[in-house]
mmCIF file of C-alpha atoms in Angstrom:
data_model
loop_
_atom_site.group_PDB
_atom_site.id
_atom_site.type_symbol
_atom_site.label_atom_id
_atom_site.label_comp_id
_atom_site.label_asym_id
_atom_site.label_seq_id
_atom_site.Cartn_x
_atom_site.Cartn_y
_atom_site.Cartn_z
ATOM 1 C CA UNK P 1 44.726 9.354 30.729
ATOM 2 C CA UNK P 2 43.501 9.156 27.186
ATOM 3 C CA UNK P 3 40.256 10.633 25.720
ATOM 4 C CA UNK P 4 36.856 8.665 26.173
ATOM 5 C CA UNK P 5 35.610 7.661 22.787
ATOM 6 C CA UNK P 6 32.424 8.990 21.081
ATOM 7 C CA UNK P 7 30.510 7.201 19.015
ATOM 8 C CA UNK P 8 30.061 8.377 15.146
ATOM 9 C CA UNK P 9 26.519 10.316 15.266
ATOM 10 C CA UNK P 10 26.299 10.775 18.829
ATOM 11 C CA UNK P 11 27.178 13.343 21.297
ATOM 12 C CA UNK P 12 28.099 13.108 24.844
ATOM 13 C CA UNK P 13 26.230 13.195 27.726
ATOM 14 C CA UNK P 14 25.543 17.260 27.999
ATOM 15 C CA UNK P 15 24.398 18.029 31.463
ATOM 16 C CA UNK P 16 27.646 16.278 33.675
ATOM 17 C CA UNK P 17 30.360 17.110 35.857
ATOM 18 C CA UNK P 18 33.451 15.231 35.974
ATOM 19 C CA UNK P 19 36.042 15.999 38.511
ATOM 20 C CA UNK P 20 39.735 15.248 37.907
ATOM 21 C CA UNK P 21 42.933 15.730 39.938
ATOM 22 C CA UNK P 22 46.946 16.432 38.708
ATOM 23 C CA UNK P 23 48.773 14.890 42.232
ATOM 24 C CA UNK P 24 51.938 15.304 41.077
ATOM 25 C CA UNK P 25 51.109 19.245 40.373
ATOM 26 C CA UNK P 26 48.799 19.386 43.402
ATOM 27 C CA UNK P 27 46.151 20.240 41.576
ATOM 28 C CA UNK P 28 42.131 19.172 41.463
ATOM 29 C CA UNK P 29 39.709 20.673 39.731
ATOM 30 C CA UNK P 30 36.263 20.002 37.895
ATOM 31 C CA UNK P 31 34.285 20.334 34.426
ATOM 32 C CA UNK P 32 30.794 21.367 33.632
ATOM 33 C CA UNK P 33 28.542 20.983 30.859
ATOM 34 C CA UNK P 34 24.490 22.360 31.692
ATOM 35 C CA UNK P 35 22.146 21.603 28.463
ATOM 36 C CA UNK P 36 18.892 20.350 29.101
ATOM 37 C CA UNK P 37 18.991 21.713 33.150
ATOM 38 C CA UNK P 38 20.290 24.896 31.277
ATOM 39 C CA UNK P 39 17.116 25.152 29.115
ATOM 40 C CA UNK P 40 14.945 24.723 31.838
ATOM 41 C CA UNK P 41 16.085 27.441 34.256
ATOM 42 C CA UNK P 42 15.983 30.154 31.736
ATOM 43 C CA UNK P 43 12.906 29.266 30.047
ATOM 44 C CA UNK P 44 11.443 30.338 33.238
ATOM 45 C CA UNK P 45 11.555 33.876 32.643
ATOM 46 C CA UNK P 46 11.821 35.589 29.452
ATOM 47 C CA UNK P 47 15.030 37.601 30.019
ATOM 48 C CA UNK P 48 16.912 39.633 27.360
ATOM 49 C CA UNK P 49 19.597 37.671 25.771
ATOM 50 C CA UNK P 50 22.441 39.298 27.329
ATOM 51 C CA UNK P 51 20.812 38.312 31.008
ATOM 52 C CA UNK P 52 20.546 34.869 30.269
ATOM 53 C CA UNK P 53 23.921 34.581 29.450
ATOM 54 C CA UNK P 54 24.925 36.059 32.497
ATOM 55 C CA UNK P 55 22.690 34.073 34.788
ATOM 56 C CA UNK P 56 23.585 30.958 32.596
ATOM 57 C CA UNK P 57 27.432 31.575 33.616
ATOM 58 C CA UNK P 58 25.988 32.160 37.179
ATOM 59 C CA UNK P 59 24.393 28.406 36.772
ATOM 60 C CA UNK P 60 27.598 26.822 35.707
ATOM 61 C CA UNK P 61 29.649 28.275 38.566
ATOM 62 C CA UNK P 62 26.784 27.465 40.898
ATOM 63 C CA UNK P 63 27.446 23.423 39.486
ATOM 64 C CA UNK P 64 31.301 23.720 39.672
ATOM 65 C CA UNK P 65 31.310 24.927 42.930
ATOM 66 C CA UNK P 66 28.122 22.700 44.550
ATOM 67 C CA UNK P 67 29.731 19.446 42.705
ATOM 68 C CA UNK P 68 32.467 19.262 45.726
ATOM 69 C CA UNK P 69 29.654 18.562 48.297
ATOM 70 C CA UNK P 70 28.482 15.169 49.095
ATOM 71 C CA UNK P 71 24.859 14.313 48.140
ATOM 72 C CA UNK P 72 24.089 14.592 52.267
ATOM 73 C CA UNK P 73 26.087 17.953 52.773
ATOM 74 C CA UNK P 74 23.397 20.596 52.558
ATOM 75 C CA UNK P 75 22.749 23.304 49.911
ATOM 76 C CA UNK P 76 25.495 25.979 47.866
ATOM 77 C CA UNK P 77 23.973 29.405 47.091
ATOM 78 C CA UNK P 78 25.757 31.858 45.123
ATOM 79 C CA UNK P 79 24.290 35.594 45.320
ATOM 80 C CA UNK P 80 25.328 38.662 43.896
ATOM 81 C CA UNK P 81 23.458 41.881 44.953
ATOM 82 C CA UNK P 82 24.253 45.666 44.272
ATOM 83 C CA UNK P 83 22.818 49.060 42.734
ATOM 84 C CA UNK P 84 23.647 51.238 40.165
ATOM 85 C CA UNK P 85 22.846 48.760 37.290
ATOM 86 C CA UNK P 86 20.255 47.490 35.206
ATOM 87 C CA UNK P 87 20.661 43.986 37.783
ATOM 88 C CA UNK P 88 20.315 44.470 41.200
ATOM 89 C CA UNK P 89 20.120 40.688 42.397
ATOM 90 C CA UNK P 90 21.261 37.422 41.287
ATOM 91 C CA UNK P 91 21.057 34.274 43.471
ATOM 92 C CA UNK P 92 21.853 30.621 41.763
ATOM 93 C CA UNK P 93 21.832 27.531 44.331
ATOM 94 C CA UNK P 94 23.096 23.984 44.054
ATOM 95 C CA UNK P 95 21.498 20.849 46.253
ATOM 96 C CA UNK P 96 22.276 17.017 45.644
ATOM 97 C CA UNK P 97 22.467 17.651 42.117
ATOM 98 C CA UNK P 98 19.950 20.053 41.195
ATOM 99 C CA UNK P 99 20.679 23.953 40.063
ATOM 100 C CA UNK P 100 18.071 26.598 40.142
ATOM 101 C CA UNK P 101 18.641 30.645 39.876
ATOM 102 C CA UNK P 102 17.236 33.745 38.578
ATOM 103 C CA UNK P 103 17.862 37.336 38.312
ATOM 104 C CA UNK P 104 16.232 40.557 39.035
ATOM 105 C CA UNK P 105 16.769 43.327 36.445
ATOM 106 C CA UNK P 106 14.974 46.667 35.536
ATOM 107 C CA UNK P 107 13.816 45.489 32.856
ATOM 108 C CA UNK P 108 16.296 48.714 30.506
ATOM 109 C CA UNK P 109 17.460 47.240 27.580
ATOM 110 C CA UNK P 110 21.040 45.620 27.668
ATOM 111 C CA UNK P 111 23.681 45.360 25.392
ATOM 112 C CA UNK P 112 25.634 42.185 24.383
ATOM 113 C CA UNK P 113 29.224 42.166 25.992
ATOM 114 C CA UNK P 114 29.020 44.280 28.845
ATOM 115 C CA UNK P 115 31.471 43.943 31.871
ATOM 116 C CA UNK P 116 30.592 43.118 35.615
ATOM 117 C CA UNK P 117 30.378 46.728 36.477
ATOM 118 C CA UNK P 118 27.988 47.953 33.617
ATOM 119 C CA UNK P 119 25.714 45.282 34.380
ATOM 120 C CA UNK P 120 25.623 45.341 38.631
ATOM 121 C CA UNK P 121 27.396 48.468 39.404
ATOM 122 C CA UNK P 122 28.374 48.652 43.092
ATOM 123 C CA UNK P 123 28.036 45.052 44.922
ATOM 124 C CA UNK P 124 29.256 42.381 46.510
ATOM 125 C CA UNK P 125 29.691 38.420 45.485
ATOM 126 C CA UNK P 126 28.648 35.492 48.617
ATOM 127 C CA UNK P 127 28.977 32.079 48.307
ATOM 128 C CA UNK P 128 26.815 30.534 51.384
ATOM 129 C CA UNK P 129 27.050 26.953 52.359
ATOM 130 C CA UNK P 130 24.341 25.117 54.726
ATOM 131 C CA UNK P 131 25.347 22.425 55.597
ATOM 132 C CA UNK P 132 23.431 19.727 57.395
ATOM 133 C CA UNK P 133 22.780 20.093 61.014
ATOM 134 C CA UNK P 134 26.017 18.650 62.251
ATOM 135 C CA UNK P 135 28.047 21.215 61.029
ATOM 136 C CA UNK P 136 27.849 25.377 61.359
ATOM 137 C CA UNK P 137 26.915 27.385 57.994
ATOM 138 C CA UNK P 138 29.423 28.898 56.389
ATOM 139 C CA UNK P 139 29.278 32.334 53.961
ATOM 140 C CA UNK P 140 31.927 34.510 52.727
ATOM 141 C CA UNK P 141 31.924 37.814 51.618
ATOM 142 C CA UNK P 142 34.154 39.833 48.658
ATOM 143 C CA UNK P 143 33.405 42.587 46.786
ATOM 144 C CA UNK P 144 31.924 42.139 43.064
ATOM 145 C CA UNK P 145 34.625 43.079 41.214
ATOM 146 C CA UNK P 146 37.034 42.338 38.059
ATOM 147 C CA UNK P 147 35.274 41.859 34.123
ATOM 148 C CA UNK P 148 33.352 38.784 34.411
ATOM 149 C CA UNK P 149 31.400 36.454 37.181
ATOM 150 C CA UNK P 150 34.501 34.411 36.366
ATOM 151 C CA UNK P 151 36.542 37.289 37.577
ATOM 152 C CA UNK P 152 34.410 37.779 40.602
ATOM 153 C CA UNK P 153 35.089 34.332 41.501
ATOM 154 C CA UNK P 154 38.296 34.137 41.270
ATOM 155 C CA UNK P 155 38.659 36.721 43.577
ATOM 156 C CA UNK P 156 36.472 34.985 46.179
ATOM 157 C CA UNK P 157 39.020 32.640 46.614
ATOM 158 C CA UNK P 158 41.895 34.518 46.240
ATOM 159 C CA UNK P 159 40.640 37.138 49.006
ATOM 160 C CA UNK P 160 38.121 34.852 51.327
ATOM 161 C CA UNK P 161 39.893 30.979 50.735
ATOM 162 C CA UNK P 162 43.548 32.231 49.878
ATOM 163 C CA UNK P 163 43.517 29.390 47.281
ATOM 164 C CA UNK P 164 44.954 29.365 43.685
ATOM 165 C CA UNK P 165 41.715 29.439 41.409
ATOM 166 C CA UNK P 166 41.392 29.612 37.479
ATOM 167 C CA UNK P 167 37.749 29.446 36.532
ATOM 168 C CA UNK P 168 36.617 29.610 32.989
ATOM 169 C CA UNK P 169 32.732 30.024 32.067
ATOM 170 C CA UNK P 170 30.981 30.113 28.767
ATOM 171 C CA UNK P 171 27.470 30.132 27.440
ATOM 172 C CA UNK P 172 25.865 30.242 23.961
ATOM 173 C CA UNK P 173 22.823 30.304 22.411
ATOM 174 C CA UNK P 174 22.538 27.395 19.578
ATOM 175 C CA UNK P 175 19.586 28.159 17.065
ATOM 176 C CA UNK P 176 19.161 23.888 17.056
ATOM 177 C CA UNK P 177 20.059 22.777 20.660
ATOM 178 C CA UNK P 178 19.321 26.176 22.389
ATOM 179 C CA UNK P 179 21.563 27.192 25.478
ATOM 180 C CA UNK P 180 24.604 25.496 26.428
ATOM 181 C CA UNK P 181 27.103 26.129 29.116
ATOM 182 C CA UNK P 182 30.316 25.322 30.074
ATOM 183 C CA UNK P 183 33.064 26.181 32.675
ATOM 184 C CA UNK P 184 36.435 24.901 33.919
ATOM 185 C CA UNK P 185 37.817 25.113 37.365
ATOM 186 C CA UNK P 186 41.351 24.181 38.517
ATOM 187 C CA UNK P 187 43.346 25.031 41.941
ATOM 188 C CA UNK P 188 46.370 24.557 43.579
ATOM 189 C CA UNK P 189 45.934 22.451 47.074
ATOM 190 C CA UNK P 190 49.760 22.568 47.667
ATOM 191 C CA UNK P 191 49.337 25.470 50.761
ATOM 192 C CA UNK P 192 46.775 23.380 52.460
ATOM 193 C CA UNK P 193 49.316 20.677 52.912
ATOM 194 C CA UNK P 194 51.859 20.381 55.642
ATOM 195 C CA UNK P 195 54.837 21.629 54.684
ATOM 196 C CA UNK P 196 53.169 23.443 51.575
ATOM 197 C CA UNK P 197 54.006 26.705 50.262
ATOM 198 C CA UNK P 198 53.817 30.152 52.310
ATOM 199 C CA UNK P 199 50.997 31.863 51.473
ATOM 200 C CA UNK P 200 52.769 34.849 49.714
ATOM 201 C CA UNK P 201 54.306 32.957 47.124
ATOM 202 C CA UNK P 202 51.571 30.060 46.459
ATOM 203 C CA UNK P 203 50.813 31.993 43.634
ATOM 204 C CA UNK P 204 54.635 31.685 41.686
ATOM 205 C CA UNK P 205 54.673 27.788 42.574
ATOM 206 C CA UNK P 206 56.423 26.466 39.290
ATOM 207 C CA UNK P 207 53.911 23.609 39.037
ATOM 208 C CA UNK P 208 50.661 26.367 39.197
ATOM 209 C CA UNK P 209 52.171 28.476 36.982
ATOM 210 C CA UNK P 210 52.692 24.978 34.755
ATOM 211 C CA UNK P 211 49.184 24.600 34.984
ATOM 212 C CA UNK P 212 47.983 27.472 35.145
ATOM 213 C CA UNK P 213 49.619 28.540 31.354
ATOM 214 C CA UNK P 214 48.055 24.912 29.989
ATOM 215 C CA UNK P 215 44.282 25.595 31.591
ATOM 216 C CA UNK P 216 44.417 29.201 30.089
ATOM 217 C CA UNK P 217 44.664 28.142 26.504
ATOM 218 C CA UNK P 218 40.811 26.619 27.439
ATOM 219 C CA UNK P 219 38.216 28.346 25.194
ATOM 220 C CA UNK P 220 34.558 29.311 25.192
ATOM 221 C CA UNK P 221 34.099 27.194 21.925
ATOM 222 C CA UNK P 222 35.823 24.410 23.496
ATOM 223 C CA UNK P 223 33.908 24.606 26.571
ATOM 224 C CA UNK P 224 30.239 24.919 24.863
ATOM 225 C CA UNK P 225 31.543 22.105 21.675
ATOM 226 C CA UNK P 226 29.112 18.900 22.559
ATOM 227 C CA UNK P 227 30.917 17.182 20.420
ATOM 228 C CA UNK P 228 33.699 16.622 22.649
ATOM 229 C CA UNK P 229 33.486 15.069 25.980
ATOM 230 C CA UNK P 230 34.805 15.987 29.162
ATOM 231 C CA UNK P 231 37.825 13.640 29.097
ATOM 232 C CA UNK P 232 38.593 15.040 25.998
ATOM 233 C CA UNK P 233 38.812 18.639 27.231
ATOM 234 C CA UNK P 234 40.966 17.644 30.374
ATOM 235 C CA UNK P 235 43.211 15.426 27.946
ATOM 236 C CA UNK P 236 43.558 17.973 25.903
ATOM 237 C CA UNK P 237 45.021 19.930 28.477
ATOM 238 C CA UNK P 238 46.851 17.589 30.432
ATOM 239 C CA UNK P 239 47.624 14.597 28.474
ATOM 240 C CA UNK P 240 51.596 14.372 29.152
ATOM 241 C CA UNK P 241 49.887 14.130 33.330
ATOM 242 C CA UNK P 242 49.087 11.396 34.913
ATOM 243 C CA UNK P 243 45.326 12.717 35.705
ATOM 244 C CA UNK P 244 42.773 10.936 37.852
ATOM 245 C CA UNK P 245 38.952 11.466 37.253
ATOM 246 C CA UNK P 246 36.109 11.049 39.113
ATOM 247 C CA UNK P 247 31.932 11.660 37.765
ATOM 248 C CA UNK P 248 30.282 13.881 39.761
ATOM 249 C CA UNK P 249 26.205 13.724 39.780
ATOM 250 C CA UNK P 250 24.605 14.602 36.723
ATOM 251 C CA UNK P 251 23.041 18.066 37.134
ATOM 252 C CA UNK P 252 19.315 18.977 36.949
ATOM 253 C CA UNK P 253 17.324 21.924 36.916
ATOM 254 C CA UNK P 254 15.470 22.182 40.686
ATOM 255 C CA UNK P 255 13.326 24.420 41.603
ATOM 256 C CA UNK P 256 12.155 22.860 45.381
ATOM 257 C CA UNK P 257 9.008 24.843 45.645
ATOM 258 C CA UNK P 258 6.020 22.569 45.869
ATOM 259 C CA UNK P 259 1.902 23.151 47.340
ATOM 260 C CA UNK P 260 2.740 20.759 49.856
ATOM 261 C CA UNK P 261 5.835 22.610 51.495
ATOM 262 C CA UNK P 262 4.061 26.147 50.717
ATOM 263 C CA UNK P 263 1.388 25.051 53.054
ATOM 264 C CA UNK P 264 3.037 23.896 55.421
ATOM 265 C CA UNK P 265 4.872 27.514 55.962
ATOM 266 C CA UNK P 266 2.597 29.052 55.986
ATOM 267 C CA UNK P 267 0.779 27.249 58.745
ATOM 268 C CA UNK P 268 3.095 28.386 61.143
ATOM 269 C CA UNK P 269 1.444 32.174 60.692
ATOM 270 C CA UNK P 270 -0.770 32.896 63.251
ATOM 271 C CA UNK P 271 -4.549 32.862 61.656
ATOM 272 C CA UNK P 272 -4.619 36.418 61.781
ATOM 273 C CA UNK P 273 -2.040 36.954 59.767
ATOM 274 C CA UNK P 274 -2.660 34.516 57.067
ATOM 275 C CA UNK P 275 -6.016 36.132 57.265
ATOM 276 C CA UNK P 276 -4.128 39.193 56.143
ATOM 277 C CA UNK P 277 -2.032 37.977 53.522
ATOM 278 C CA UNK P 278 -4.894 36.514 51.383
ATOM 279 C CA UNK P 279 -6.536 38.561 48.557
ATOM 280 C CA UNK P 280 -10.061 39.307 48.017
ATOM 281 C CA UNK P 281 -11.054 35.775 47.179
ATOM 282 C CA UNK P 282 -9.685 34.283 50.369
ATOM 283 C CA UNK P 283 -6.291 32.399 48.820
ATOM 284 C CA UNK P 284 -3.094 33.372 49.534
ATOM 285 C CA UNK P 285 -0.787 33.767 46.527
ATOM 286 C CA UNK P 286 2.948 33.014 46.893
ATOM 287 C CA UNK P 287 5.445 33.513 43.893
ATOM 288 C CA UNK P 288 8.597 31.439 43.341
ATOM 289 C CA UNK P 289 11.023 33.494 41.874
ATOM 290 C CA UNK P 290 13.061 30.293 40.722
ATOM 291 C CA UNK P 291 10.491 29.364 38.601
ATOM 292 C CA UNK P 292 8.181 31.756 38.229
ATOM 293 C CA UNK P 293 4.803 30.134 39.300
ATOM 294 C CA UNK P 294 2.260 31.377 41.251
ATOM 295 C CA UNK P 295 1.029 29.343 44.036
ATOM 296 C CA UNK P 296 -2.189 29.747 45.612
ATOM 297 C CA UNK P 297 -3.632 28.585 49.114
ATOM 298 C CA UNK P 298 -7.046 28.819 50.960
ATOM 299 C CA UNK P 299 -6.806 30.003 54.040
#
């Protein structure tokens, strides 16, 4: 493959996924750039730098992981709960497209850099999948652990999908553009194939450890540079492959909540109850945490 031109003056597309596979290394994997859908999800709440960056890598994993369903295939959600630090909750979900998440913190000040641990103490990391009705949903379960979300993800799959995974993430904050993220994922498929690997040594296949050592050398400014396009990132990495790509759907910040569906939850409360939940001037007031609106409803 070779590089997709940019035009002098302009820079690409920001909010895309583009999905790419190395078949003679058995390898797939996916960039993702979140700018504008980015902005929107974290000007939402008005959390301390530090948080935003976090939840921001939580958004870009949520899009590299959501991007390998099928616009019909149900809804990704990414949560990571624990105690003994300042964030207690984080939840990020992916649907046809659209990315919403948000984070509960104690609101103690937090510094810049801080590992997993510092920042969610004791936990545990699910990814949930529910799917549409034909099929059964799906979550698994691993303990939040290692320096980074990245980290934390990594071991999902390692522990719960016994797959190969390298995942990258970055965020910044850009005094002109504002927040942009990026991340990079890349695994090895050859143990799901017949007459693949064993499991225990999946990991020292010469053609992961190839790939691994070239995906490594990926960095944050790389990842979070609009100046250069998807196809130049994977080219840049692979370009003595022969690499197939494939667009995924452009991302978007969305937050589902609407009057309409509100209402129509919260008619299947008895009266009585509805009669309870309602304040002094007879509404009912429901808060999205996504996007931090209040809804109200007469009873």
């Amino acid at each position: 493959m070779t590089p997709a031109p940019i035009p002098e003056g302009v820079a690409p597309v920001a909010d895309r996924v583009l999905g790419f596979s190395v078949g003679a290394r058995n390898v797939r994997g996916r960039v993702v750039r979140l700018d504008a859908a980015l902005n929107a999800v974290l000007a939402a709440h008005d959390y301390p730098s530090p948080l935003a960056t976090v939840l921001g890598e939580a958004l870009v994993l949520t899009a590299l992981l959501g991007a390998t369903l099928r616009e019909d295939e149900g809804q990704l959600t990414l949560q990571a709960q624990s105690k003994g630090g300042p964030v207690d909750l984080l939840v990020c979900d992916y649907r046809a497209g659209a990315v919403r998440g948000y984070l509960r913190h104690d609101g103690s000040d937090v510094a810049p850099g801080l590992d997993l641990h510092t920042l969610f103490g004791e936990g545990h990391l699910a990814i949930t999948l529910d799917p549409t009705a034909a099929a059964e949903r799906y979550q698994g379960i691993v303990p939040l652990e290692g320096a980074s979300l990245a980290e934390a993800a990594e071991g999902y799959f390692a522990n719960s999908e016994q797959l190969p995974t390298l995942i990258r993430l970055a965020v910044r904050w850009d005094a002109t553009t504002g927040w942009v993220g990026g991340g990079l994922l890349v695994q090895h498929l050859a143990r799901s194939e017949i007459g693949g690997e064993r499991l225990s040594v999946a990991d020292m296949n010469p053609d992961w450890q190839h790939v691994l050592a070239l995906a490594s050398t990926m960095s944050d400014d790389e990842l979070t540079d609009l100046s250069l396009s998807e196809e130049t990132l994977i080219w840049r990495l692979f370009h003595d492959e022969e690499v197939r790509v494939v667009p995924g759907p452009v991302p978007t910040r969305g937050c589902r909540c609407t009057l309409a569906h509100i209402k129509d939850v919260l008619s299947s409360f008895p009266p009585e109850e509805r009669a309870e939940m309602a304040g002094d001037d007879g509404r009912i007031k429901v808060d999205c945490a996504f996007c931090a609106r209040v809804f109200a409803v007469d009873v």
